[in-house]
PDB file of C-alpha atoms in Angstrom:
ATOM      1  CA  GLY A   1     113.308 105.048 117.926  1.00 46.00           C
ATOM      2  CA  PHE A   2     110.611 107.092 116.314  1.00 55.00           C
ATOM      3  CA  GLY A   3     110.923 110.810 116.566  1.00 66.00           C
ATOM      4  CA  ILE A   4     109.947 113.821 114.603  1.00 82.00           C
ATOM      5  CA  ARG A   5     112.680 113.208 112.015  1.00 87.00           C
ATOM      6  CA  LEU A   6     110.427 111.136 109.745  1.00 88.00           C
ATOM      7  CA  SER A   7     107.862 113.947 109.654  1.00 86.00           C
ATOM      8  CA  ILE A   8     110.513 116.586 109.048  1.00 87.00           C
ATOM      9  CA  ALA A   9     112.086 114.572 106.226  1.00 89.00           C
ATOM     10  CA  MET A  10     108.706 114.251 104.534  1.00 88.00           C
ATOM     11  CA  MET A  11     107.917 117.939 105.070  1.00 85.00           C
ATOM     12  CA  PHE A  12     111.042 118.814 103.073  1.00 90.00           C
ATOM     13  CA  GLY A  13     110.311 116.273 100.338  1.00 89.00           C
ATOM     14  CA  CYS A  14     112.988 113.795 101.423  1.00 93.00           C
ATOM     15  CA  VAL A  15     112.260 110.089 101.387  1.00 95.00           C
ATOM     16  CA  PRO A  16     112.682 108.802 104.953  1.00 94.00           C
ATOM     17  CA  VAL A  17     115.365 106.147 105.358  1.00 95.00           C
ATOM     18  CA  ILE A  18     114.674 103.751 108.209  1.00 93.00           C
ATOM     19  CA  ILE A  19     117.697 101.981 109.671  1.00 93.00           C
ATOM     20  CA  GLN A  20     116.182  99.915 112.453  1.00 87.00           C
ATOM     21  CA  ASP A  21     116.202  96.167 112.232  1.00 92.00           C
ATOM     22  CA  HIS A  22     113.151  94.419 113.682  1.00 90.00           C
ATOM     23  CA  VAL A  23     111.503  97.664 114.846  1.00 87.00           C
ATOM     24  CA  VAL A  24     107.864  98.295 114.040  1.00 86.00           C
ATOM     25  CA  GLN A  25     107.206 101.903 113.132  1.00 87.00           C
ATOM     26  CA  PRO A  26     104.265 103.893 114.518  1.00 83.00           C
ATOM     27  CA  LEU A  27     101.002 103.045 112.745  1.00 86.00           C
ATOM     28  CA  GLU A  28     102.812 100.464 110.622  1.00 89.00           C
ATOM     29  CA  ASP A  29      99.871  98.120 111.019  1.00 88.00           C
ATOM     30  CA  VAL A  30      97.639 100.610 109.174  1.00 90.00           C
ATOM     31  CA  LEU A  31     100.074 102.623 107.022  1.00 92.00           C
ATOM     32  CA  PRO A  32     101.967 101.095 104.073  1.00 95.00           C
ATOM     33  CA  TYR A  33     105.491 102.300 104.927  1.00 95.00           C
ATOM     34  CA  VAL A  34     106.819 100.457 101.865  1.00 96.00           C
ATOM     35  CA  GLU A  35     105.065 103.103  99.752  1.00 97.00           C
ATOM     36  CA  PHE A  36     106.972 106.075 101.199  1.00 96.00           C
ATOM     37  CA  THR A  37     110.147 104.931 103.004  1.00 96.00           C
ATOM     38  CA  LEU A  38     113.374 103.108 102.273  1.00 96.00           C
ATOM     39  CA  ARG A  39     114.551 100.491 104.757  1.00 95.00           C
ATOM     40  CA  VAL A  40     118.206  99.704 105.079  1.00 96.00           C
ATOM     41  CA  PRO A  41     119.502  96.968 107.408  1.00 96.00           C
ATOM     42  CA  LYS A  42     121.888  98.125 110.118  1.00 96.00           C
ATOM     43  CA  ALA A  43     124.582  95.855 108.701  1.00 97.00           C
ATOM     44  CA  ASP A  44     124.513  97.896 105.466  1.00 97.00           C
ATOM     45  CA  ILE A  45     125.374 101.222 107.109  1.00 97.00           C
ATOM     46  CA  PRO A  46     128.959 101.136 105.761  1.00 98.00           C
ATOM     47  CA  ARG A  47     127.466 101.021 102.232  1.00 98.00           C
ATOM     48  CA  LEU A  48     124.663 103.512 102.897  1.00 98.00           C
ATOM     49  CA  VAL A  49     125.816 106.209 100.474  1.00 98.00           C
ATOM     50  CA  ALA A  50     126.229 103.689  97.647  1.00 98.00           C
ATOM     51  CA  ILE A  51     122.840 102.134  98.426  1.00 98.00           C
ATOM     52  CA  LEU A  52     121.081 105.505  98.353  1.00 97.00           C
ATOM     53  CA  ARG A  53     122.826 106.584  95.151  1.00 97.00           C
ATOM     54  CA  ALA A  54     121.741 103.321  93.507  1.00 98.00           C
ATOM     55  CA  VAL A  55     118.027 103.946  94.032  1.00 98.00           C
ATOM     56  CA  PRO A  56     116.608 104.391  90.526  1.00 98.00           C
ATOM     57  CA  GLU A  57     114.758 107.597  89.681  1.00 97.00           C
ATOM     58  CA  PRO A  58     111.431 105.783  89.002  1.00 98.00           C
ATOM     59  CA  GLU A  59     111.617 104.289  92.517  1.00 98.00           C
ATOM     60  CA  LEU A  60     112.244 107.735  94.017  1.00 96.00           C
ATOM     61  CA  ARG A  61     109.242 109.094  92.125  1.00 97.00           C
ATOM     62  CA  ARG A  62     107.093 106.240  93.419  1.00 98.00           C
ATOM     63  CA  LEU A  63     108.232 106.889  96.998  1.00 97.00           C
ATOM     64  CA  ARG A  64     107.610 110.633  96.685  1.00 96.00           C
ATOM     65  CA  LEU A  65     104.094 109.969  95.409  1.00 96.00           C
ATOM     66  CA  GLY A  66     103.584 107.714  98.405  1.00 96.00           C
ATOM     67  CA  MET A  67     104.815 110.506 100.684  1.00 94.00           C
ATOM     68  CA  ALA A  68     102.346 112.921  99.094  1.00 93.00           C
ATOM     69  CA  LYS A  69      99.589 110.410  99.759  1.00 94.00           C
ATOM     70  CA  HIS A  70     100.468 109.609 103.393  1.00 92.00           C
ATOM     71  CA  TYR A  71     102.365 112.541 104.945  1.00 90.00           C
ATOM     72  CA  ARG A  72      99.267 113.912 106.683  1.00 90.00           C
ATOM     73  CA  ALA A  73      99.200 110.786 108.862  1.00 90.00           C
ATOM     74  CA  PHE A  74     102.179 112.233 110.754  1.00 87.00           C
ATOM     75  CA  TYR A  75     100.756 115.714 111.403  1.00 85.00           C
ATOM     76  CA  TRP A  76      98.417 116.404 114.286  1.00 85.00           C
ATOM     77  CA  GLU A  77      97.141 119.864 113.345  1.00 86.00           C
ATOM     78  CA  PRO A  78      93.833 119.332 111.491  1.00 87.00           C
ATOM     79  CA  GLU A  79      93.822 122.968 110.402  1.00 88.00           C
ATOM     80  CA  HIS A  80      96.930 122.150 108.330  1.00 81.00           C
ATOM     81  CA  GLY A  81      95.515 118.904 106.946  1.00 84.00           C
ATOM     82  CA  GLY A  82      96.909 116.735 109.749  1.00 86.00           C
ATOM     83  CA  ARG A  83      95.308 113.315 110.111  1.00 88.00           C
ATOM     84  CA  ALA A  84      97.466 111.712 112.820  1.00 88.00           C
ATOM     85  CA  TYR A  85      94.527 111.538 115.206  1.00 89.00           C
ATOM     86  CA  ASN A  86      92.418 109.695 112.628  1.00 89.00           C
ATOM     87  CA  TRP A  87      95.197 107.212 111.852  1.00 88.00           C
ATOM     88  CA  THR A  88      95.836 106.630 115.556  1.00 89.00           C
ATOM     89  CA  VAL A  89      92.170 105.859 116.131  1.00 90.00           C
ATOM     90  CA  ALA A  90      92.190 103.513 113.124  1.00 87.00           C
ATOM     91  CA  ALA A  91      95.197 101.674 114.567  1.00 87.00           C
ATOM     92  CA  LEU A  92      93.485 101.345 117.950  1.00 90.00           C
ATOM     93  CA  HIS A  93      90.431  99.822 116.294  1.00 87.00           C
ATOM     94  CA  LYS A  94      92.508  97.064 114.661  1.00 77.00           C
TER      95      LYS A  94
END
């Protein structure tokens, strides 16, 4: 399930890799996860290293730009630029 790992990965500049089939991520109805995460089906875990190594550099750049655009949605502290509260409210209004 969702934990703090996605936020920590983004904080360190790592593209989050989601390995959860048929699981909706928090705020997925309002945040474009495709812009800042990689999804790998559970069945592909044995090939995970090869899959990650095969991600082209332009795709990694695109994902990192997406992380830079959306990472604040996972931080609650407004004094540090956190916007999680705002995104949560937006999701509740949908």
